[in-house]
PDB file of C-alpha atoms and ligand atoms in Angstrom:
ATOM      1  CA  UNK A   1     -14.099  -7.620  18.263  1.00 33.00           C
ATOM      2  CA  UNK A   2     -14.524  -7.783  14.287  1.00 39.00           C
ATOM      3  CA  UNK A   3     -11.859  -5.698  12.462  1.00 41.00           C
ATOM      4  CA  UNK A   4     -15.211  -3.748  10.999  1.00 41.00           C
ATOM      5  CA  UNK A   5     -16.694  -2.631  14.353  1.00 36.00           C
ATOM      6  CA  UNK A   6     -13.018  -0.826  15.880  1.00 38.00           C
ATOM      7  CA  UNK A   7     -12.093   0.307  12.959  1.00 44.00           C
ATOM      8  CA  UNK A   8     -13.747   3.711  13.901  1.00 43.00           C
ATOM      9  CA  UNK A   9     -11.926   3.948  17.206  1.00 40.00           C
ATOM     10  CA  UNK A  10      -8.570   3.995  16.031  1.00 43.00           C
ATOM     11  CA  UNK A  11      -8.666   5.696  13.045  1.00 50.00           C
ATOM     12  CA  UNK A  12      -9.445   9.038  14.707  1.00 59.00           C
ATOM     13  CA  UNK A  13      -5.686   8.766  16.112  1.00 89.00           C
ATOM     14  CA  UNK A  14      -4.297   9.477  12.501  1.00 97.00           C
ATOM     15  CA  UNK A  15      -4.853  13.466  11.479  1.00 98.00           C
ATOM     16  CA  UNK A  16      -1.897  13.990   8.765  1.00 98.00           C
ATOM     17  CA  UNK A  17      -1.227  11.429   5.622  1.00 98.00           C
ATOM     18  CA  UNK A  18       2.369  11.545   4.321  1.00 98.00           C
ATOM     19  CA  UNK A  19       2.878  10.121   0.602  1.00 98.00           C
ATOM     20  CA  UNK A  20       5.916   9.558  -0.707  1.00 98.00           C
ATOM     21  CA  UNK A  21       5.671  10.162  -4.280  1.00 98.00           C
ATOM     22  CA  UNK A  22       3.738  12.311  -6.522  1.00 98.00           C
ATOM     23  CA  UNK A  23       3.433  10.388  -9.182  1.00 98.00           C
ATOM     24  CA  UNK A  24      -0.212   8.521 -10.690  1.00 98.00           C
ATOM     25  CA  UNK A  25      -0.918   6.251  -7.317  1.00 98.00           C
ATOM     26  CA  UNK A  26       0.577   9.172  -4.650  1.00 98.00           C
ATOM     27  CA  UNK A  27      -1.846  11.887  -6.608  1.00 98.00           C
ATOM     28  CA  UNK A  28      -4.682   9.579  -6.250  1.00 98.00           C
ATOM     29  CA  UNK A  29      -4.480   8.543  -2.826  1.00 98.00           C
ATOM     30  CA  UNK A  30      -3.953  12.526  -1.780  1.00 98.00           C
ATOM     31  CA  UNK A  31      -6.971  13.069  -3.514  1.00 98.00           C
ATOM     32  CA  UNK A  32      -8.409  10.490  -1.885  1.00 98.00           C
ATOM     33  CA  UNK A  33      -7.150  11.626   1.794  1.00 98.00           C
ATOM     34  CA  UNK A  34      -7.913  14.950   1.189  1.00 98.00           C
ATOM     35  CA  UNK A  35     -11.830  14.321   0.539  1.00 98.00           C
ATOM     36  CA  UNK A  36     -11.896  12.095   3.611  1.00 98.00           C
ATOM     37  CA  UNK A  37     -10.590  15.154   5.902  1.00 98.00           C
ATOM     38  CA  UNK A  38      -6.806  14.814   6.256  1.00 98.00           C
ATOM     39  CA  UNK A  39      -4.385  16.964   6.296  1.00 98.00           C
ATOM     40  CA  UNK A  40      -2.164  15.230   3.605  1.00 98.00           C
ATOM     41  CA  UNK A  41       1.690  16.219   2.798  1.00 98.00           C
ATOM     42  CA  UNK A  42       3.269  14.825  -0.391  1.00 98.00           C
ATOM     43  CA  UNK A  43       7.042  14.536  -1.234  1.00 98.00           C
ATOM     44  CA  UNK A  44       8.589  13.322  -4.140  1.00 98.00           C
ATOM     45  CA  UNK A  45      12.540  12.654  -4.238  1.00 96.00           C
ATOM     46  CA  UNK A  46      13.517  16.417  -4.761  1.00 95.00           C
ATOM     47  CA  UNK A  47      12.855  19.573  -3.155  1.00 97.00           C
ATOM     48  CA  UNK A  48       9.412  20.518  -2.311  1.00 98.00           C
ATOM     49  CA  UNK A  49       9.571  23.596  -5.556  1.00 98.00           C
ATOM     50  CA  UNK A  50      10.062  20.616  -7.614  1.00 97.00           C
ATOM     51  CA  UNK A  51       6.131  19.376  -6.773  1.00 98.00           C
ATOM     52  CA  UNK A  52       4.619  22.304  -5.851  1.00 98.00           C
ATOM     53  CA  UNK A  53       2.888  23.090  -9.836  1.00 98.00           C
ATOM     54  CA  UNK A  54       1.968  19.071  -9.734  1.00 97.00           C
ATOM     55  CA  UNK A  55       0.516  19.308  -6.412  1.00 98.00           C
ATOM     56  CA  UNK A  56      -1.403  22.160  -7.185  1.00 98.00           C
ATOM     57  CA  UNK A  57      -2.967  20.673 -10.179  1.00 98.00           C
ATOM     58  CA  UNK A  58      -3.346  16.978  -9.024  1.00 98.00           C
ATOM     59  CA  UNK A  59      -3.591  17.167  -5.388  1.00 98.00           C
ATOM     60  CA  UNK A  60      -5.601  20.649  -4.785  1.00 98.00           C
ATOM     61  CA  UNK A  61      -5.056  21.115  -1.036  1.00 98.00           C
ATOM     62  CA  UNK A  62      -2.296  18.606  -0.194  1.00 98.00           C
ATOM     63  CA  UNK A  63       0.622  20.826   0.936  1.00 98.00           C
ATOM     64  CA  UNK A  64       4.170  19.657  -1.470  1.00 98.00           C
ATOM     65  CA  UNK A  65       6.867  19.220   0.937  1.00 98.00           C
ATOM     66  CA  UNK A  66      10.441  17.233   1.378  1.00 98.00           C
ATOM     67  CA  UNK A  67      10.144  13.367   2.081  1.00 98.00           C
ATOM     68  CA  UNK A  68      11.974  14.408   5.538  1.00 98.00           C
ATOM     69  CA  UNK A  69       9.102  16.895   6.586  1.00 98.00           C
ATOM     70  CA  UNK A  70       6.597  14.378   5.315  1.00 98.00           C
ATOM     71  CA  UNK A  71       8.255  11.681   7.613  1.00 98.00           C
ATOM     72  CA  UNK A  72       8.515  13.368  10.239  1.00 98.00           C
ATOM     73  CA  UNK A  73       5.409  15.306  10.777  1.00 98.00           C
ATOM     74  CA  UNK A  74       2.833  12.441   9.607  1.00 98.00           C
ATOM     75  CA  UNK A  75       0.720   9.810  11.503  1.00 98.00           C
ATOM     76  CA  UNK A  76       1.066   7.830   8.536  1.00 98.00           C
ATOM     77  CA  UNK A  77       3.670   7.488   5.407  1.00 98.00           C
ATOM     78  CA  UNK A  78       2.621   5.655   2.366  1.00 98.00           C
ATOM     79  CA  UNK A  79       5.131   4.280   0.210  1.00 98.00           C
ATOM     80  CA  UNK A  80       3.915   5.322  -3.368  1.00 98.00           C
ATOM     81  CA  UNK A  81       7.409   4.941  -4.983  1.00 98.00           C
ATOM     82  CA  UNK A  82       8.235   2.857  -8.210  1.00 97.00           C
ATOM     83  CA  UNK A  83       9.662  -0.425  -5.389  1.00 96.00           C
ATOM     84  CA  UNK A  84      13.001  -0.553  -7.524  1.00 94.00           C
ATOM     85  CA  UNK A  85      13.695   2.812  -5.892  1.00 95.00           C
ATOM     86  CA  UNK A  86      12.513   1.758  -2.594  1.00 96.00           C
ATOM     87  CA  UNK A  87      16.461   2.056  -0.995  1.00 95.00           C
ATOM     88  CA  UNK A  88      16.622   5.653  -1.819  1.00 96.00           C
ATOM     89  CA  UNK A  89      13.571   6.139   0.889  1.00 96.00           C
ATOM     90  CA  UNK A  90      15.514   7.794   4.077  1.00 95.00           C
ATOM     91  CA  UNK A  91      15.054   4.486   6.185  1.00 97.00           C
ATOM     92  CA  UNK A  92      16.139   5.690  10.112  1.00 97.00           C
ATOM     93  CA  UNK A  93      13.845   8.669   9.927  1.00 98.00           C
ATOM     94  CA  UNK A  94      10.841   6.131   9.492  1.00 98.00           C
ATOM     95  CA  UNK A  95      11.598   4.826  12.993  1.00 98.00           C
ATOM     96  CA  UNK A  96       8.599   3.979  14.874  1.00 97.00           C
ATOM     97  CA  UNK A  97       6.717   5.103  12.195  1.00 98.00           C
ATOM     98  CA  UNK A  98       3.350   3.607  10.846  1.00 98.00           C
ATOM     99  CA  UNK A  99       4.244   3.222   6.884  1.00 98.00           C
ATOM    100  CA  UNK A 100       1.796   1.756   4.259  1.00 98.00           C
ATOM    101  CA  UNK A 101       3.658  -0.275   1.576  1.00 98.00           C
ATOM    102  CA  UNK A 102       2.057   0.976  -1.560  1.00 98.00           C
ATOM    103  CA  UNK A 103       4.423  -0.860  -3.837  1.00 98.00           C
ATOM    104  CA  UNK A 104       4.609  -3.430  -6.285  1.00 98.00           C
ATOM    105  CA  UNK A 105       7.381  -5.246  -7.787  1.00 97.00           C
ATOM    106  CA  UNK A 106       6.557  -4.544 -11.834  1.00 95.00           C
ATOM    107  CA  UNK A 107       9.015  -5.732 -13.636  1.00 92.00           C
ATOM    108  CA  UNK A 108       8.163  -3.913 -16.900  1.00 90.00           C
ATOM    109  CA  UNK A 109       8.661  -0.946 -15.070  1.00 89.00           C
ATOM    110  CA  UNK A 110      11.421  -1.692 -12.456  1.00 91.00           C
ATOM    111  CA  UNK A 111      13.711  -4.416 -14.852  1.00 94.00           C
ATOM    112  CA  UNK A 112      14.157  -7.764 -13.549  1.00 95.00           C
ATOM    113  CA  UNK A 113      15.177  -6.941  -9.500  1.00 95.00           C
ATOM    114  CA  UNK A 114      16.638 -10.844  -8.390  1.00 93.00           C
ATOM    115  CA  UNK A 115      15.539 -10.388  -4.794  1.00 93.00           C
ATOM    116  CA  UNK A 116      11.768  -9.881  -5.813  1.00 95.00           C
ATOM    117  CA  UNK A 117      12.176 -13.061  -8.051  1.00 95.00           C
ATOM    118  CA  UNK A 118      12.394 -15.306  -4.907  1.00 94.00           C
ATOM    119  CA  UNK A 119       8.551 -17.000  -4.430  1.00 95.00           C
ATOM    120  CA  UNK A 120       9.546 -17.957  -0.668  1.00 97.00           C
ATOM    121  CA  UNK A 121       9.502 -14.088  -0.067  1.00 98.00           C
ATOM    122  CA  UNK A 122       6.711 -11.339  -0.152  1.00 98.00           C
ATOM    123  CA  UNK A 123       8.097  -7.824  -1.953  1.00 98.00           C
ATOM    124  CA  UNK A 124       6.620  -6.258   1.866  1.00 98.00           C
ATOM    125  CA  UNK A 125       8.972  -8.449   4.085  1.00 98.00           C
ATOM    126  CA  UNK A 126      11.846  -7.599   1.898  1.00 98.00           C
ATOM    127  CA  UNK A 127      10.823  -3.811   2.111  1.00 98.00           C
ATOM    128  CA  UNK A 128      10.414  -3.935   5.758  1.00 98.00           C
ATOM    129  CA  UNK A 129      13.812  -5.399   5.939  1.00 97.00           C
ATOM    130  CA  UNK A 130      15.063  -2.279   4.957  1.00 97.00           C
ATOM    131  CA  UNK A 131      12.855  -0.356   7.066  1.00 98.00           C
ATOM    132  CA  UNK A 132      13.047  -2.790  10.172  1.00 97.00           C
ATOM    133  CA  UNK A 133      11.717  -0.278  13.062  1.00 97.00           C
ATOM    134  CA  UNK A 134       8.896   0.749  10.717  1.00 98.00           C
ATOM    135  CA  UNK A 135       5.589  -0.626  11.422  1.00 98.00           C
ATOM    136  CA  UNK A 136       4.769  -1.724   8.151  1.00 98.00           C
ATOM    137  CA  UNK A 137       1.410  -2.500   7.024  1.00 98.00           C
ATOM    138  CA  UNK A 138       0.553  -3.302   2.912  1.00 98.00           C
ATOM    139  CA  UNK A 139      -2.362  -2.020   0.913  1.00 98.00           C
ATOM    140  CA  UNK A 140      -3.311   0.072  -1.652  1.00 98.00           C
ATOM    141  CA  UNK A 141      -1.141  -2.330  -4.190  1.00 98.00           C
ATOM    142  CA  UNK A 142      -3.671  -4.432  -6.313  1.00 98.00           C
ATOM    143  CA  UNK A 143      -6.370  -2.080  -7.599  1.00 98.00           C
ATOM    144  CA  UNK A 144      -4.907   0.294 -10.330  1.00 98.00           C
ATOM    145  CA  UNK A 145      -4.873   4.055 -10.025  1.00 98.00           C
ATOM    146  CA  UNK A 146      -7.649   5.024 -12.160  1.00 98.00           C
ATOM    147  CA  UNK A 147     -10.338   2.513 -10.018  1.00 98.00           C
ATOM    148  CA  UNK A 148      -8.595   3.657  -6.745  1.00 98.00           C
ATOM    149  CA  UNK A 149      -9.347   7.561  -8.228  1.00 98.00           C
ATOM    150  CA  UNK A 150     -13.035   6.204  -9.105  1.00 98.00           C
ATOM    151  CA  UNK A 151     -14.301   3.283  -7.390  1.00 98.00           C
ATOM    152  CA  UNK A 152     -14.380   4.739  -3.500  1.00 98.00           C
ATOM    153  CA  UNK A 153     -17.919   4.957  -2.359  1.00 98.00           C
ATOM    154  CA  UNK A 154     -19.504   5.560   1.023  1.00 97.00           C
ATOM    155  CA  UNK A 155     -19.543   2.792   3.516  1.00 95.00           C
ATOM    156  CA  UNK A 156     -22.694   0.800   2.768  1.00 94.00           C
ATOM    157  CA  UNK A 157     -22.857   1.751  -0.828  1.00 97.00           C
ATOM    158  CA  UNK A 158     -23.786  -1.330  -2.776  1.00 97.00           C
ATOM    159  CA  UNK A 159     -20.944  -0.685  -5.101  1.00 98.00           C
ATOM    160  CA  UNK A 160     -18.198  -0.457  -2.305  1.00 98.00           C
ATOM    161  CA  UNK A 161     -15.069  -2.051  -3.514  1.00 98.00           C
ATOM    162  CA  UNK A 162     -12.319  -3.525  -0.897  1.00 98.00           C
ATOM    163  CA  UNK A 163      -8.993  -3.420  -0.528  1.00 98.00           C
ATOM    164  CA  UNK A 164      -6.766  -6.308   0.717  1.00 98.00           C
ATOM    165  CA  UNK A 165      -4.512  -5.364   3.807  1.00 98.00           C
ATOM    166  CA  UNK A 166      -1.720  -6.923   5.339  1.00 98.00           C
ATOM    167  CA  UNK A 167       0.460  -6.702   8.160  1.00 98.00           C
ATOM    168  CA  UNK A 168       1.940  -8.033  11.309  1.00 98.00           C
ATOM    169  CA  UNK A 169       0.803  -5.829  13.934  1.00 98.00           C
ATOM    170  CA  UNK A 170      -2.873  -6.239  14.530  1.00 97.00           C
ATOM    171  CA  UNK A 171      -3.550  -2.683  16.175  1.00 97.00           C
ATOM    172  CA  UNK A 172      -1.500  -1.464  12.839  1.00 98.00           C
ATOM    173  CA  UNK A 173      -3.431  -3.113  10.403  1.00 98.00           C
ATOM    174  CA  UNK A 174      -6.551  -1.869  12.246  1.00 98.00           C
ATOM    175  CA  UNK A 175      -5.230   1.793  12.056  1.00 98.00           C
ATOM    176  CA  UNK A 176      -4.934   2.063   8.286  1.00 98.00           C
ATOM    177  CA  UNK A 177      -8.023  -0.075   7.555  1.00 98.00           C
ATOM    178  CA  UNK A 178     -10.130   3.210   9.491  1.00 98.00           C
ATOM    179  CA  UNK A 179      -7.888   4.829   6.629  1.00 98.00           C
ATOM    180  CA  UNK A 180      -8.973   2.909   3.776  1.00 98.00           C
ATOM    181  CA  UNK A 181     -12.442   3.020   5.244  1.00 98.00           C
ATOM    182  CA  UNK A 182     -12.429   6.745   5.358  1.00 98.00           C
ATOM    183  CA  UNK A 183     -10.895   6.774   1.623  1.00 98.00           C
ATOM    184  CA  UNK A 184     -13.909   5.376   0.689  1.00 98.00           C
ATOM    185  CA  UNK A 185     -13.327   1.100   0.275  1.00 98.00           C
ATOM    186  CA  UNK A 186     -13.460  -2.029   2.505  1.00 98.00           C
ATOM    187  CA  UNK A 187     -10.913  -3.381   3.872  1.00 98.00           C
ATOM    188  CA  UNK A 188     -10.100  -6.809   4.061  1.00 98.00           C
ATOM    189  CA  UNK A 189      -7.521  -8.724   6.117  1.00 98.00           C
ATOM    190  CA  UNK A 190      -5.286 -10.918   4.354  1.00 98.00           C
ATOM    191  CA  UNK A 191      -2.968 -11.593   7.399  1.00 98.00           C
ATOM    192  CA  UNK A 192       0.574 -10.958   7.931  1.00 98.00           C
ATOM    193  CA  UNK A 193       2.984  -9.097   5.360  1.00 98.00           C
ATOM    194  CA  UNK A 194       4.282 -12.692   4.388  1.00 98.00           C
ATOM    195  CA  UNK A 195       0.653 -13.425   3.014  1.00 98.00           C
ATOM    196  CA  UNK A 196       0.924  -9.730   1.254  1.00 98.00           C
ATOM    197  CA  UNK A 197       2.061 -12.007  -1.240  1.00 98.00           C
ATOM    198  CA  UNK A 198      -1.709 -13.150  -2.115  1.00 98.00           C
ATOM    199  CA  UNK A 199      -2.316  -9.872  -3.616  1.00 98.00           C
ATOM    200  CA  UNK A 200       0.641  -9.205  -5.638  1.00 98.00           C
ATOM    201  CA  UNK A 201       1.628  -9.214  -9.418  1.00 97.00           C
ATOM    202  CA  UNK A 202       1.007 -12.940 -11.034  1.00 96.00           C
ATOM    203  CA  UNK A 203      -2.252 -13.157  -8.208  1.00 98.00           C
ATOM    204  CA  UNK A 204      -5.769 -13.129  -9.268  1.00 98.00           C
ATOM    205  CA  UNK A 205      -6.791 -10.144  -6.918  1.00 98.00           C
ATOM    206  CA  UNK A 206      -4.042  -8.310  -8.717  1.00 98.00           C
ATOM    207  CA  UNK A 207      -5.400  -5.436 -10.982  1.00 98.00           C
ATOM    208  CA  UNK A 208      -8.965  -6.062  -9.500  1.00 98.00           C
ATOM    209  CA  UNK A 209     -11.072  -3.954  -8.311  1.00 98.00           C
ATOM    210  CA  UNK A 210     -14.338  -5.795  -6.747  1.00 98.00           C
ATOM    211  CA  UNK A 211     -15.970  -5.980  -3.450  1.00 98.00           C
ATOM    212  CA  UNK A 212     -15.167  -7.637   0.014  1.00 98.00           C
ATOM    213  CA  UNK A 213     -16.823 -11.019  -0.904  1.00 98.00           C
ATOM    214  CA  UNK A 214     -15.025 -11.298  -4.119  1.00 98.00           C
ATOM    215  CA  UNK A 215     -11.418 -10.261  -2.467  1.00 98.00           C
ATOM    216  CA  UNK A 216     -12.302 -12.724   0.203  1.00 98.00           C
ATOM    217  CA  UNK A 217     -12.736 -15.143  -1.936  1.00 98.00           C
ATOM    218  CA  UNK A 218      -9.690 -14.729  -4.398  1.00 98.00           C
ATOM    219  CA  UNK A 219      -7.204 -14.214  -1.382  1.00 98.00           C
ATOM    220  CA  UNK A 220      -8.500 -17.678  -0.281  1.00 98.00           C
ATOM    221  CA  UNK A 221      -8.182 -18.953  -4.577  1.00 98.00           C
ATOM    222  CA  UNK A 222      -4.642 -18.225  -4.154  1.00 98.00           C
ATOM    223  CA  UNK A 223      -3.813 -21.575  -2.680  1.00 98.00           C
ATOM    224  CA  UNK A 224      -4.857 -23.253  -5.597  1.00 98.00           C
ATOM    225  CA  UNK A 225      -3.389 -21.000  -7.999  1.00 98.00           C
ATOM    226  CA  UNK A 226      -0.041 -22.092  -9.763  1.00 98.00           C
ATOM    227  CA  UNK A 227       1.745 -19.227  -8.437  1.00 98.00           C
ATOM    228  CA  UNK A 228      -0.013 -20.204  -5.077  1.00 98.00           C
ATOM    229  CA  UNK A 229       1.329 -22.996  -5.026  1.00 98.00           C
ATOM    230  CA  UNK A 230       5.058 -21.971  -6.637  1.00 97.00           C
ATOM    231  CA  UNK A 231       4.736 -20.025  -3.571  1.00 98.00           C
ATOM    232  CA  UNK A 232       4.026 -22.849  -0.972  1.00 97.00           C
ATOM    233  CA  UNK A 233       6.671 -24.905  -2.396  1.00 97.00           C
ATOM    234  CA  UNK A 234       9.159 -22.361  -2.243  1.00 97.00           C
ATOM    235  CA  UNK A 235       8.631 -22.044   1.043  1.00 97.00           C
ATOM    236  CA  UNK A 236       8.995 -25.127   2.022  1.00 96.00           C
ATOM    237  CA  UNK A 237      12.079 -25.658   0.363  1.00 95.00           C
ATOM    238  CA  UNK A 238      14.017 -22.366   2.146  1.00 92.00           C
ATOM    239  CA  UNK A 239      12.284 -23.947   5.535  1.00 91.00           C
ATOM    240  CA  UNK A 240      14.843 -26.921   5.203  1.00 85.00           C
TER     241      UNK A 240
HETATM  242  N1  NAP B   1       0.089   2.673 -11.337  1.00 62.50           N
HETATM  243  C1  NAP B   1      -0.806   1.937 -10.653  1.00 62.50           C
HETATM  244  O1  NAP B   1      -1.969   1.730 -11.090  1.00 62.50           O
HETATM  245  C2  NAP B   1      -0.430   1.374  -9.302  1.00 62.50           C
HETATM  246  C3  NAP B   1      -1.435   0.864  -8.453  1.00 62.50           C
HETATM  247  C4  NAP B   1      -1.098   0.434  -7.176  1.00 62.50           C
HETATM  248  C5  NAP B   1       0.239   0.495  -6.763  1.00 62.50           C
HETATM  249  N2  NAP B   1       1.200   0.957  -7.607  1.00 62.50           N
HETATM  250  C6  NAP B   1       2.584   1.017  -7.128  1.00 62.50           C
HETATM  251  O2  NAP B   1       2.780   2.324  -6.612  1.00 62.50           O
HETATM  252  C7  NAP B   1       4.137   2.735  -6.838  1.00 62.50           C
HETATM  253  C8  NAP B   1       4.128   4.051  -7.612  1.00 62.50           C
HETATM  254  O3  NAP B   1       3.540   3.804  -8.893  1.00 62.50           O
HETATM  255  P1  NAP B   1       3.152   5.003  -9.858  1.00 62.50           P
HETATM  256  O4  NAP B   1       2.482   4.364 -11.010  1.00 62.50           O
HETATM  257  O5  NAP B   1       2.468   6.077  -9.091  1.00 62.50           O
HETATM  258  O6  NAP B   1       4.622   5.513 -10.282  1.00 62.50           O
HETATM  259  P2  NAP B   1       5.015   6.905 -10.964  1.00 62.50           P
HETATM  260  O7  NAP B   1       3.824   7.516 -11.607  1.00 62.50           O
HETATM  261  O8  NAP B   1       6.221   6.624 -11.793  1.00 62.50           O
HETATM  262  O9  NAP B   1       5.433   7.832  -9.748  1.00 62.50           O
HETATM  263  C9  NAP B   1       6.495   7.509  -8.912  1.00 62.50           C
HETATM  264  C10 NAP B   1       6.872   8.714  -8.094  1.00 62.50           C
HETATM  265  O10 NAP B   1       7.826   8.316  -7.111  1.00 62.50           O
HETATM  266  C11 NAP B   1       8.708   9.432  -6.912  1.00 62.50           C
HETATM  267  N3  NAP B   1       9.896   8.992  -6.184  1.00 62.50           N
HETATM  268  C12 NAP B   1      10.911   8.181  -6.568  1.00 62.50           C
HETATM  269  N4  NAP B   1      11.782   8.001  -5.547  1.00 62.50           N
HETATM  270  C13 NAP B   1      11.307   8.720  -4.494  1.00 62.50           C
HETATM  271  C14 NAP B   1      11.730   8.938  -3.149  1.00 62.50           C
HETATM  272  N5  NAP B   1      12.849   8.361  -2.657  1.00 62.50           N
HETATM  273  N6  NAP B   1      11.002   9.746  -2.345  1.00 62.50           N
HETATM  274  C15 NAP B   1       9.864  10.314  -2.800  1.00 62.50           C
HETATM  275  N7  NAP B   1       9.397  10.142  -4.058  1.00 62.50           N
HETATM  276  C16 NAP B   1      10.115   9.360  -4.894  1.00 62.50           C
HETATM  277  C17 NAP B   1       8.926   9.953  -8.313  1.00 62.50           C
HETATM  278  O11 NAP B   1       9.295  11.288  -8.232  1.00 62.50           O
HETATM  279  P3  NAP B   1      10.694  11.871  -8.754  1.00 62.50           P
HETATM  280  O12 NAP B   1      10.447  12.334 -10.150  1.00 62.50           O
HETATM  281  O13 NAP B   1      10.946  12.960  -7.791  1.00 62.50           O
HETATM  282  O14 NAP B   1      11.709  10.751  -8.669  1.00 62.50           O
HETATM  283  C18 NAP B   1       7.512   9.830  -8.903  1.00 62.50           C
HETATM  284  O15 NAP B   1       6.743  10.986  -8.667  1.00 62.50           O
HETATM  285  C19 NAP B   1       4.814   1.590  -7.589  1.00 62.50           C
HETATM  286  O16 NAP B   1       5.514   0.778  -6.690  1.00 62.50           O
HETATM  287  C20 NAP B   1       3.637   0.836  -8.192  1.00 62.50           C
HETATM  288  O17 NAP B   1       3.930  -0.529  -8.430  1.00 62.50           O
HETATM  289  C21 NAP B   1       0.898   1.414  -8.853  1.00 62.50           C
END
């Protein structure tokens, strides 16, 4: 069955959103939630007081909460976190959990982090190998904050915009494409979180925001790109 057609089916399963992070991408995507119908609970690395004015004002109707009650009572935690921070996330209570991988290695932002400077590696698989009983699925990464707040349209609108998604767990990827869908973009499937790597920083698709036929097509570019092919190489090389 085409990712499109289930899409529907599973995404009724997830009610509440957690997002870790209140910061421009965690106030967007509440927003987001929010107007789709969920019940969304944001955390940022302090106590919930700390967000609750922010929250308020950004996020009207997304309840400001600790990262532990956000873990624990969500269907879904999304990662919204600057990714040099990503070790101070409370890995064992995200067990079992479905988590979205909202983060991007940015170097201007995070400093020069070695183990993100290794092509051979996506930034997901090295985030999931922190977080190895997470189900880990990555999106939300390559379309800045103020198209993600503006760009979402209703499915079928000529001007829908997509999404890339990756992961390693079909049914999981499925789950937070209904997400995306109900946030208001396309979502297309890039494969597993190794292939993440086609829509991070130094990739075409990164920074875009344009529809499924042009995200198809510059997730399939990436190949031919020189960091595509830095990538492939790399690979190779670590494989023996
Ligand atoms: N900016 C974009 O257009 C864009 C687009 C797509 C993806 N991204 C990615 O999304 C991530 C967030 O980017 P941003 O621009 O939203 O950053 P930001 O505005 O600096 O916000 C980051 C937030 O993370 C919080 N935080 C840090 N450690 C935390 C923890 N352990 N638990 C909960 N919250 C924590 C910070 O809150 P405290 O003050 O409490 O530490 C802050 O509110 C980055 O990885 C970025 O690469 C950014």
């Amino acid at each position: 069955m085409a990712l499109e057609s289930i899409v529907h089916c599973v995404s009724t399963a997830i009610r509440t959103i957690g997002i870790l992070g209140v910061g421009k991408v965690g106030t967007v995507l509440a927003r987001l939630a929010i107007a789709a119908g969920y019940r969304v609970l944001v955390a940022g690395s302090g106590p919930a007081e700390k967000i609750s004015l922010i929250t308020q004002v950004l996020a009207p109707g997304a309840d400001a909460v600790t990262a532990e009650t956000a873990i624990a009572e969500s269907d879904v935690v999304i990662l919204a976190i600057p990714l040099g921070k990503f070790r101070s996330i409370k890995a064992p209570l995200l067990r079992g959990k479905l988590v979205v991988d909202a983060m991007n290695y940015w170097w201007p932002i995070d400093g020069i982090l070695s183990e993100f400077e290794d092509a051979a590696t996506s930034s997901s698989e090295i985030v999931r190998s922190f977080i190895p009983e997470a189900r880990l699925v990555k999106t939300f990464n390559h379309m800045g904050y103020h198209e993600l707040d503006e760009d979402g349209r209703a499915p079928g609108d000529p001007d829908r915009k997509a999404l890339a998604i990756a992961g390693d767990d079909r049914d999981d990827v499925e789950a937070v494409a209904g997400v995306i869908d109900a946030m208001g973009f396309d979502a297309v499937n890039a494969g597993t979180l190794a292939e993440g790597v086609r829509f991070e920083p130094k990739t075409e698709l990164f920074g875009a925001s344009v529809d499924r036929d042009e995200v198809v097509a510059m997730l399939a570019r990436f190949d031919d790109s020189a960091f595509g092919q830095m990538v492939a190489r790399s690979r190779l090389e670590k494989a023996g």
